PDB file of C-alpha atoms in Angstrom:
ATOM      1  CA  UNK A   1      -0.800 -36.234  19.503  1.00 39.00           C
ATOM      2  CA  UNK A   2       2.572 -35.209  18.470  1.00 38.00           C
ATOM      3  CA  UNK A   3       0.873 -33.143  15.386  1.00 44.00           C
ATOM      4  CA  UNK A   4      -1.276 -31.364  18.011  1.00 40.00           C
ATOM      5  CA  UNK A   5       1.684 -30.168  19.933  1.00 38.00           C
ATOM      6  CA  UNK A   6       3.495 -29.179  16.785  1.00 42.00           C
ATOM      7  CA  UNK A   7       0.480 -26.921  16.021  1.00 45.00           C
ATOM      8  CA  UNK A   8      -0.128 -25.531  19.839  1.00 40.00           C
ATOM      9  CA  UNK A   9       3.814 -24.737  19.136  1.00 44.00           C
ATOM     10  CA  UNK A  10       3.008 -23.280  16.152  1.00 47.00           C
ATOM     11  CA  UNK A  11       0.620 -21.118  17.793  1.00 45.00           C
ATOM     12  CA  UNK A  12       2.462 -19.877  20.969  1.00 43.00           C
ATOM     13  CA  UNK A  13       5.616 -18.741  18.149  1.00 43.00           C
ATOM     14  CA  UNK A  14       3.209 -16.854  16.646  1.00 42.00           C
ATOM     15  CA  UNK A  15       3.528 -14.113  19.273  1.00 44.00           C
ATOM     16  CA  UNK A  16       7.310 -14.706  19.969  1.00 43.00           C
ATOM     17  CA  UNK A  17       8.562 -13.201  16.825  1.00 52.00           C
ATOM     18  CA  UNK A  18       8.345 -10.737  14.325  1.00 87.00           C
ATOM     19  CA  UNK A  19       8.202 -12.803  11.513  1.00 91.00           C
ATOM     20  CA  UNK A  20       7.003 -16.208  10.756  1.00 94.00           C
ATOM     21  CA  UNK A  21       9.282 -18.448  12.968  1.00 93.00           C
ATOM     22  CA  UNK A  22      12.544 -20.713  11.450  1.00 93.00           C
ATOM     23  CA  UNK A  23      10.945 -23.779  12.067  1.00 96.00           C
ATOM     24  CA  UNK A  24       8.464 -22.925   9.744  1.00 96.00           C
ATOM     25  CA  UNK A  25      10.757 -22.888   7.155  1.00 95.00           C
ATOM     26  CA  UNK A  26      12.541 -25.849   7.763  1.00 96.00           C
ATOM     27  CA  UNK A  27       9.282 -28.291   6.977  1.00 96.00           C
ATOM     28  CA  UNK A  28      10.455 -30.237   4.210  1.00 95.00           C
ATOM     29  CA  UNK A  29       6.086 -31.537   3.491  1.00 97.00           C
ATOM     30  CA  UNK A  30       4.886 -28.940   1.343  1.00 96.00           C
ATOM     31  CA  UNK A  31       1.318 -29.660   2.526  1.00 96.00           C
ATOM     32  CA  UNK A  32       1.941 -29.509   5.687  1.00 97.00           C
ATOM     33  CA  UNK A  33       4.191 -26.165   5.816  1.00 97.00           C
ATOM     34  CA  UNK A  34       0.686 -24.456   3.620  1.00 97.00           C
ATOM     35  CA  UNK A  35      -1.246 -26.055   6.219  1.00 96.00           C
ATOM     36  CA  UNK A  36       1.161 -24.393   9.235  1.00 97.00           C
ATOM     37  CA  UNK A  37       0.945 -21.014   7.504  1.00 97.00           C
ATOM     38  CA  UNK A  38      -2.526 -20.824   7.711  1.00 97.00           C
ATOM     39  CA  UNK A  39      -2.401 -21.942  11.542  1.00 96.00           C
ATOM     40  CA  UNK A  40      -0.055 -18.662  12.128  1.00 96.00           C
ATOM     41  CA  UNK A  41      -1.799 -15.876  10.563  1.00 97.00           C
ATOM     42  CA  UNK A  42      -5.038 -16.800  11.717  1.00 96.00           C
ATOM     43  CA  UNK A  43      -5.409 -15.834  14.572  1.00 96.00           C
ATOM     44  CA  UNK A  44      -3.387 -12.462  14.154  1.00 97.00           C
ATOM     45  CA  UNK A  45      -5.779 -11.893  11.711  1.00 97.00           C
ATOM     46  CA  UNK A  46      -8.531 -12.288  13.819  1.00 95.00           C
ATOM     47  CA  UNK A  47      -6.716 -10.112  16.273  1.00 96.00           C
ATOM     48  CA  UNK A  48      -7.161  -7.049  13.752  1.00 97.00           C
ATOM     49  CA  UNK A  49     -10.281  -7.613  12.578  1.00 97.00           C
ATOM     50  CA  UNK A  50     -11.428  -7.393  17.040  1.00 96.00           C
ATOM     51  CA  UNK A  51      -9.572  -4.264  16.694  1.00 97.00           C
ATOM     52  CA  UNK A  52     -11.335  -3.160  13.175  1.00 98.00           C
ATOM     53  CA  UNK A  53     -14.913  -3.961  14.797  1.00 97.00           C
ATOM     54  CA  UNK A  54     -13.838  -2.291  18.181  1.00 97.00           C
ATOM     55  CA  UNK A  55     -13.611   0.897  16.061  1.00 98.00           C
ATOM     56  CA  UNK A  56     -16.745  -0.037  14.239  1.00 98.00           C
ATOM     57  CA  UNK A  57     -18.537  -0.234  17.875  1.00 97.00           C
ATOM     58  CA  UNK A  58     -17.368   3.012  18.676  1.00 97.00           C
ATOM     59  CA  UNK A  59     -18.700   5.173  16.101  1.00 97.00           C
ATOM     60  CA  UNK A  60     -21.898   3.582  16.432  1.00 97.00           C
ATOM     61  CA  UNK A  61     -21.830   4.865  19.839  1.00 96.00           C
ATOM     62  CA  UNK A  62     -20.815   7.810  19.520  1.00 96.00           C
ATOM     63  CA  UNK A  63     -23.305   9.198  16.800  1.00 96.00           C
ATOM     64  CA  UNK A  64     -26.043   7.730  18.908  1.00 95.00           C
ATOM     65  CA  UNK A  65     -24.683   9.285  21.851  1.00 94.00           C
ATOM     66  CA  UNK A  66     -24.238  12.861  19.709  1.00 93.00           C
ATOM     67  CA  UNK A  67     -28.089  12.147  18.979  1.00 91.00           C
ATOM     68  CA  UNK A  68     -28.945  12.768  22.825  1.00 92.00           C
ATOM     69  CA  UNK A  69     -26.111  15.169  24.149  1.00 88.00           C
ATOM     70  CA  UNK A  70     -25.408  18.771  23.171  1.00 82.00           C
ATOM     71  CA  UNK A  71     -21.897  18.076  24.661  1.00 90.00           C
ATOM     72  CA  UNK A  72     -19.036  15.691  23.857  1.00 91.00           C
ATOM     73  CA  UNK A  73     -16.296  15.092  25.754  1.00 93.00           C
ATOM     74  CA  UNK A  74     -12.534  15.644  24.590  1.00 95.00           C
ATOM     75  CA  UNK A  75     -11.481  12.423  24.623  1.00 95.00           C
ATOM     76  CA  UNK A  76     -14.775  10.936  23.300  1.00 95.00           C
ATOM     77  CA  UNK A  77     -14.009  13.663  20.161  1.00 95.00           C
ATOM     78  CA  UNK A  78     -10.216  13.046  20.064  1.00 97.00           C
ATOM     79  CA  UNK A  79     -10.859   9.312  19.480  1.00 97.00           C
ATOM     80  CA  UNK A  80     -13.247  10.438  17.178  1.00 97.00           C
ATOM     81  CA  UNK A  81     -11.099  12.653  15.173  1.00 97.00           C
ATOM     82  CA  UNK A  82      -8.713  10.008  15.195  1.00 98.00           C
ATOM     83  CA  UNK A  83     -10.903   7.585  13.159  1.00 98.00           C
ATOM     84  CA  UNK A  84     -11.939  10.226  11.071  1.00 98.00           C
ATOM     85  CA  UNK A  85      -8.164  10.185  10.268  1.00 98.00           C
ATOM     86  CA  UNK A  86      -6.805   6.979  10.339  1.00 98.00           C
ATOM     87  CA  UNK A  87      -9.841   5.896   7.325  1.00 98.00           C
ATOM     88  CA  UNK A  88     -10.220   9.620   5.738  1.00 98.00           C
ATOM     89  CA  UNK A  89     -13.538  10.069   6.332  1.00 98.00           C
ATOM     90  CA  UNK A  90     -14.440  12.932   3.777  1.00 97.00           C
ATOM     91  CA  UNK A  91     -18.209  13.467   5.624  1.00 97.00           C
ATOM     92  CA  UNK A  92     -17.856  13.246   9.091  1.00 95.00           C
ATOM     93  CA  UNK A  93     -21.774  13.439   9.410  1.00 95.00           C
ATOM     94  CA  UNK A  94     -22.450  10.658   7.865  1.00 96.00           C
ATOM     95  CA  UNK A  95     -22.244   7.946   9.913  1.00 96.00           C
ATOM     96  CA  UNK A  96     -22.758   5.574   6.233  1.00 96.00           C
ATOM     97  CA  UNK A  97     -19.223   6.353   4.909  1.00 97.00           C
ATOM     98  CA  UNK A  98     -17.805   5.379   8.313  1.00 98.00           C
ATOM     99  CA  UNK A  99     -20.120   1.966   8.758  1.00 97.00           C
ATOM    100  CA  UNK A 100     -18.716   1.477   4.885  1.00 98.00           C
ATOM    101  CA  UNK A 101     -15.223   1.554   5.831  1.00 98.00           C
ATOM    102  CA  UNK A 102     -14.483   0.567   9.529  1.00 98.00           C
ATOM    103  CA  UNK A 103     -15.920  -3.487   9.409  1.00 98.00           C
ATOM    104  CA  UNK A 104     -13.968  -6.922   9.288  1.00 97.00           C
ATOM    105  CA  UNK A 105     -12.086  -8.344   6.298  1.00 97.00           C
ATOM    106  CA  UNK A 106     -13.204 -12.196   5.557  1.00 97.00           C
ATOM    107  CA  UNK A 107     -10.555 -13.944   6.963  1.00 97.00           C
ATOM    108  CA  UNK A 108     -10.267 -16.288   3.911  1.00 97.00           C
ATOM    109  CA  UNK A 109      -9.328 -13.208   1.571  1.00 98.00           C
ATOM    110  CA  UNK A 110      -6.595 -12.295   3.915  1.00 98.00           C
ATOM    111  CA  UNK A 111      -5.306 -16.010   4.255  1.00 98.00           C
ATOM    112  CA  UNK A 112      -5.121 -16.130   0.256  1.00 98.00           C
ATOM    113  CA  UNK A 113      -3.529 -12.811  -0.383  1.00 98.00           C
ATOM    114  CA  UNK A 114      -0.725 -13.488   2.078  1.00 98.00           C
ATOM    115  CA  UNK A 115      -0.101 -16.980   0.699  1.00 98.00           C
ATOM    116  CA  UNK A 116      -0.187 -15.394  -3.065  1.00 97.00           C
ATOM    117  CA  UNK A 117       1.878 -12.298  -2.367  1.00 96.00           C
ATOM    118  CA  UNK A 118       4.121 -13.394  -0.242  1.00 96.00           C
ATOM    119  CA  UNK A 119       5.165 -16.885  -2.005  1.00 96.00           C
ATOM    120  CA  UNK A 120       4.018 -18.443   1.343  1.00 97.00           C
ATOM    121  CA  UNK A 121       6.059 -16.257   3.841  1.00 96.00           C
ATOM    122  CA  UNK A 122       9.148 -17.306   1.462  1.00 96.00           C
ATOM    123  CA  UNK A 123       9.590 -14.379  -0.648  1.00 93.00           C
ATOM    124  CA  UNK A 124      12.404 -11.532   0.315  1.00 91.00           C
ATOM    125  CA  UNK A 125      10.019  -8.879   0.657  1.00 92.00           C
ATOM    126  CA  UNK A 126       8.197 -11.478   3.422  1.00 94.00           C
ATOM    127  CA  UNK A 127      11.809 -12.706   5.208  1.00 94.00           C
ATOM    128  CA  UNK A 128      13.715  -9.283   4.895  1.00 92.00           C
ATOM    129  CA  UNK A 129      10.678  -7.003   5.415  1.00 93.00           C
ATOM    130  CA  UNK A 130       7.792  -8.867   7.156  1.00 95.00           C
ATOM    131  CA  UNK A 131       5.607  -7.492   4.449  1.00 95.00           C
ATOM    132  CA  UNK A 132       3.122  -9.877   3.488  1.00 97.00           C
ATOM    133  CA  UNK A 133       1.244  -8.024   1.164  1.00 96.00           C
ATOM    134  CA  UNK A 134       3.666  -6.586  -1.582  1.00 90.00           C
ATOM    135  CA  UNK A 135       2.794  -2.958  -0.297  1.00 91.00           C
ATOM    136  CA  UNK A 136       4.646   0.079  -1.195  1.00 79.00           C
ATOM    137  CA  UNK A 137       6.254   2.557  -0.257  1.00 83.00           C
ATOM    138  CA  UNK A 138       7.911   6.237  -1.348  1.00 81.00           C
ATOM    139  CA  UNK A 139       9.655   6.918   2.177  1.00 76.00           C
ATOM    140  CA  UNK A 140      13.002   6.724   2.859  1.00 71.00           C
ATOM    141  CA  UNK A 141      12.586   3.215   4.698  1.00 80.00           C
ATOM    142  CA  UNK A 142      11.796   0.317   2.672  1.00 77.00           C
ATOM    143  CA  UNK A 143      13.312  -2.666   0.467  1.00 70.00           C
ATOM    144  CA  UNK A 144      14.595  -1.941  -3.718  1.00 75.00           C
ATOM    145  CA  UNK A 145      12.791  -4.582  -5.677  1.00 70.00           C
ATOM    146  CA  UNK A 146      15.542  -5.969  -7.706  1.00 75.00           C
ATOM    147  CA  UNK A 147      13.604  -5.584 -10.944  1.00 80.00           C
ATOM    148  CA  UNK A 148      12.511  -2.555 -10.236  1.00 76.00           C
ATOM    149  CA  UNK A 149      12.124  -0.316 -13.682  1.00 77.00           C
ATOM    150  CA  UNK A 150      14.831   2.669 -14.312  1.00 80.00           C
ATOM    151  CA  UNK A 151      12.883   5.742 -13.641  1.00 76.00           C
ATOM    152  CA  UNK A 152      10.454   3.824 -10.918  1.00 78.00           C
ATOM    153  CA  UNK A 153      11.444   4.701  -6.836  1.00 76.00           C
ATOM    154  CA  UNK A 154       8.649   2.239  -4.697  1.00 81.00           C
ATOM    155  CA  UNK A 155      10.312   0.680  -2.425  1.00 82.00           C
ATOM    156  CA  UNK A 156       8.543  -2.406  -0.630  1.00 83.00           C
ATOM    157  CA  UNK A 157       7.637  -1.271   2.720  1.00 90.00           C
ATOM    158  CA  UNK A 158       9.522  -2.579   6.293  1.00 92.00           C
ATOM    159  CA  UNK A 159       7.310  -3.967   9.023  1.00 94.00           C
ATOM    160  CA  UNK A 160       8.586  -3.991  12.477  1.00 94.00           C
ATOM    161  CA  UNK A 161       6.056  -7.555  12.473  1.00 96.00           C
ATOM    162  CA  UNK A 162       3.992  -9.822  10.343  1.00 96.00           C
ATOM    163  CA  UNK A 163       1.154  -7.917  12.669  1.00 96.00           C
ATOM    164  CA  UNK A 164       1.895  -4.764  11.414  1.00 96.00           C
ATOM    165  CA  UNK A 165       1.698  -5.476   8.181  1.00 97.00           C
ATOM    166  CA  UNK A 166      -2.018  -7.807   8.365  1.00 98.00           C
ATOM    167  CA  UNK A 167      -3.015  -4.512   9.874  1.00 98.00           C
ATOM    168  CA  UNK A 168      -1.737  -2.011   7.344  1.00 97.00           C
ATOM    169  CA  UNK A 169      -3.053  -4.184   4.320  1.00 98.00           C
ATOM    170  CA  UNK A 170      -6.416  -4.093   5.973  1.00 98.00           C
ATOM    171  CA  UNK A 171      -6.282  -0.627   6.344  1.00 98.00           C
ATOM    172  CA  UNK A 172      -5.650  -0.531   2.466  1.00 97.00           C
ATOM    173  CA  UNK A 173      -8.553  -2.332   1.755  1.00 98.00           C
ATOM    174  CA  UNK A 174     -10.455  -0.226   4.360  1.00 98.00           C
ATOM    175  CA  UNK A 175      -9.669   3.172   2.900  1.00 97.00           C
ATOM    176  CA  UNK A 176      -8.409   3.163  -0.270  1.00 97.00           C
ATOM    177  CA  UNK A 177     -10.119   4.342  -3.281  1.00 97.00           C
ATOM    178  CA  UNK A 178      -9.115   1.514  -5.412  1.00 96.00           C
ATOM    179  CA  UNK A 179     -11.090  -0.882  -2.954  1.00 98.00           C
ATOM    180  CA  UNK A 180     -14.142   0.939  -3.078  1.00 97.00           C
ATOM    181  CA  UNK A 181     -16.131  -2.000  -4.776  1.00 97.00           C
ATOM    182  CA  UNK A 182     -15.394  -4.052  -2.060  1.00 98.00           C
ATOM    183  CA  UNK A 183     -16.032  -2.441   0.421  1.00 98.00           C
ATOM    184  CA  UNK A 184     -19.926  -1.577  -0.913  1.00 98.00           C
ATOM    185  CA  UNK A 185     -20.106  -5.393  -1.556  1.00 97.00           C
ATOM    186  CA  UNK A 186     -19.372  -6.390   2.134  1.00 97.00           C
ATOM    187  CA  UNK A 187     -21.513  -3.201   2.865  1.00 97.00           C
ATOM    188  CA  UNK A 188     -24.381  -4.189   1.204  1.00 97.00           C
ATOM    189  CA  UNK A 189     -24.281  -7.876   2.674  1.00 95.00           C
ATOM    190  CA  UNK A 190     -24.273  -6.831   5.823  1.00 94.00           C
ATOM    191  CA  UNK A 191     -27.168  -4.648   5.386  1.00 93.00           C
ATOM    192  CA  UNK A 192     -29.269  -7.581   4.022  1.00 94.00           C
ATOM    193  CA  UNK A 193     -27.739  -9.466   6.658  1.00 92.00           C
ATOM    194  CA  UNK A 194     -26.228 -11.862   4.486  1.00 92.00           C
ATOM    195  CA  UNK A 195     -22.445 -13.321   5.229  1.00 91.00           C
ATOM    196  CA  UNK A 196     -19.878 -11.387   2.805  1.00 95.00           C
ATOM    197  CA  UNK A 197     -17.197 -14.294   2.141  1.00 95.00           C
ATOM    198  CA  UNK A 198     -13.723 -14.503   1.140  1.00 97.00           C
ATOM    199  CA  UNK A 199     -14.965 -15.731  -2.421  1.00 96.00           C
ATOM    200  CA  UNK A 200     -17.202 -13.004  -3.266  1.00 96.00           C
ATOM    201  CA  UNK A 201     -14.284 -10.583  -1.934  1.00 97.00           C
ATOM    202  CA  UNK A 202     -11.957 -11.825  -3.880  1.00 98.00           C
ATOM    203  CA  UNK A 203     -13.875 -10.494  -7.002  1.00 97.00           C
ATOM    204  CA  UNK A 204     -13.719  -7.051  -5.833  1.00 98.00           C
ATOM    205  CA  UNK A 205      -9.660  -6.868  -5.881  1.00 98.00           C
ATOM    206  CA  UNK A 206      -8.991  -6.804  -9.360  1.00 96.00           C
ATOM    207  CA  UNK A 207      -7.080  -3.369  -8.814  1.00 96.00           C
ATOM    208  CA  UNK A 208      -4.709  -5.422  -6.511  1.00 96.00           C
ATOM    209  CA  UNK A 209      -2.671  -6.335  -8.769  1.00 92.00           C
ATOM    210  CA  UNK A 210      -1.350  -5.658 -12.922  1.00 89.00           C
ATOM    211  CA  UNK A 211      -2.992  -8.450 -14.214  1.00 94.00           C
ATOM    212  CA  UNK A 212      -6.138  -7.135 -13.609  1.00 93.00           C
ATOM    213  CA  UNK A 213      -9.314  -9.593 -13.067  1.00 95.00           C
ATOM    214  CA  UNK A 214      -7.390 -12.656 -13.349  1.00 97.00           C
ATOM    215  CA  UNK A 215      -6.062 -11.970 -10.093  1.00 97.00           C
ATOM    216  CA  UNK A 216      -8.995 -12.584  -8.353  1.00 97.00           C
ATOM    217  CA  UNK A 217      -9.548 -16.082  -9.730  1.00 97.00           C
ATOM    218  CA  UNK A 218      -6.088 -16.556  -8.662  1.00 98.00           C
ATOM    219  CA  UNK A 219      -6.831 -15.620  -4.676  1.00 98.00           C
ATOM    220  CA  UNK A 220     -10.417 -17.824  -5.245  1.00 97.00           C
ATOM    221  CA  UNK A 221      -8.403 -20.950  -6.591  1.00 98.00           C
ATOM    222  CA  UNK A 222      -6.296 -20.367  -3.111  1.00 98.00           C
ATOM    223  CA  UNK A 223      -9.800 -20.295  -0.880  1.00 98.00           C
ATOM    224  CA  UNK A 224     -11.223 -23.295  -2.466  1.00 97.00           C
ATOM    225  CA  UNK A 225      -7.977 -25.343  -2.960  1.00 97.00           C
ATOM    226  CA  UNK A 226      -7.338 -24.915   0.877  1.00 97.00           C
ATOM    227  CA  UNK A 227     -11.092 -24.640   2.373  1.00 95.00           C
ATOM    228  CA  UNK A 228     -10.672 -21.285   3.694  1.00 95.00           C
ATOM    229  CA  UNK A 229     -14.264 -20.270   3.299  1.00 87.00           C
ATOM    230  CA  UNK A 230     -14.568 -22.983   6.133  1.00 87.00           C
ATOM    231  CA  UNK A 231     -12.754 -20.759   8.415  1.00 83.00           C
ATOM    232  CA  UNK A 232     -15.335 -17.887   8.219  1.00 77.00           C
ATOM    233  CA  UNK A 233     -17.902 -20.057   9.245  1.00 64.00           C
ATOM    234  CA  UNK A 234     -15.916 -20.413  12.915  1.00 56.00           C
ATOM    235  CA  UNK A 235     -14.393 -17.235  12.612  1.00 55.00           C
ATOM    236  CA  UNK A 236     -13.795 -16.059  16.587  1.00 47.00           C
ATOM    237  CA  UNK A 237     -14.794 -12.116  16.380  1.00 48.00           C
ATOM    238  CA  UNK A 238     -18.244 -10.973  16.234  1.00 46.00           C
ATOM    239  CA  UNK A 239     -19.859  -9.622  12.983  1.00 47.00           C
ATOM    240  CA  UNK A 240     -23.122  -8.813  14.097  1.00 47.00           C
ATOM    241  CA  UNK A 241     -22.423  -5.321  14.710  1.00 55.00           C
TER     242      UNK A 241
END
């Protein structure tokens, strides 16, 4: 009983606070402080992939709505040019490229890169920056990496939230040329309507990181050491679109 309330608790911080909340790290059981982790950025994962299929949804729409109408509304086209945008769509015709990047990101994959990049939520970049995800940036705004290089001038980008920055990396992953490979993979999975899991994601981010392929054993090890394939199999948003 008392461990249920600790996790409803657990939940209900999640959207008090920016960042993971003190309690967190005050839990002296390392088990059970991975185990909390997980219970936090579930769910605002979850949140952005709704939001990530919601987008999806809406381009399927719209081109089969463009199919039967000579005329398209302004704000129909503005939210369309704002997709087009936000994932740098280089053929707006084809509706392919679009279905290819606007779709969910196994929750497992996120779980594992969070947990791996951040140090579970206990690095500096993840305490001072809510950036769970190591990402860059060249703006004026962001952390200096203590070791950073002479010559080098990344800075680790500043989230206003730990939501911010689940949906930025998944906007990465979404857009970026360097994720291509992944993206066909979950691509061509859906097409054959097969489930595209965490595990078989995490071979596709070898460009992640500078070590290269042994980077995605690492964020497999994570999945299977926790069970976090297990998740995707309740996972709360719909993937059949």
């Amino acid at each position: 009983m008392v461990r249920r309330v600790f996790v409803v608790l657990a939940f209900l911080a999640t959207f008090a606070v920016a960042g993971l909340p003190q309690w967190y790290y005050s839990i002296k059981d390392t088990k059970i402080q991975k185990e909390e982790f997980f219970h936090i950025l579930k769910p605002l994962v979850e949140k952005e992939n709704q939001k990530v299929l919601m987008e999806r949804a809406f381009i399927i729409a719209y081109f089969q709505y463009k199919k039967r109408h000579k005329e398209i509304s302004l704000p129909l086209k503005e939210k369309f040019e704002a997709i087009v945008k936000k994932y740098r769509i280089k053929n707006r015709e084809n509706m392919e490229e679009f279905l290819q990047k606007i779709d969910a990101i196994p929750v497992s994959l996120v779980l594992a890169q969070a947990a791996l990049e951040s140090g579970w939520g206990k690095s500096r970049f993840a305490k001072e920056a809510n950036n769970l995800f190591g990402e860059w940036t060249y703006g004026k705004k962001g952390l200096v990496p203590k070791n950073r290089k002479p010559g080098q001038k990344h800075k680790i980008r500043i989230f206003n939230s730990i939501q911010d920055s689940i949906a930025s990396y998944m906007l990465n992953l979404n857009r970026h040329a360097a994720y291509k490979e992944f993206r066909m993979a979950r691509y061509l999975a859906r097409k054959s309507g097969k489930q595209f899991s965490g595990l078989q994601a995490a071979m596709t981010m070898e460009h992640y990181s500078g070590i290269g392929e042994r980077y995605n054993y690492l964020v497999r090890s994570i999945i299977k050491k926790h069970a976090l394939h297990r998740l995707e199999e309740r996972a709360t948003y719909v993937t059949a679109l």
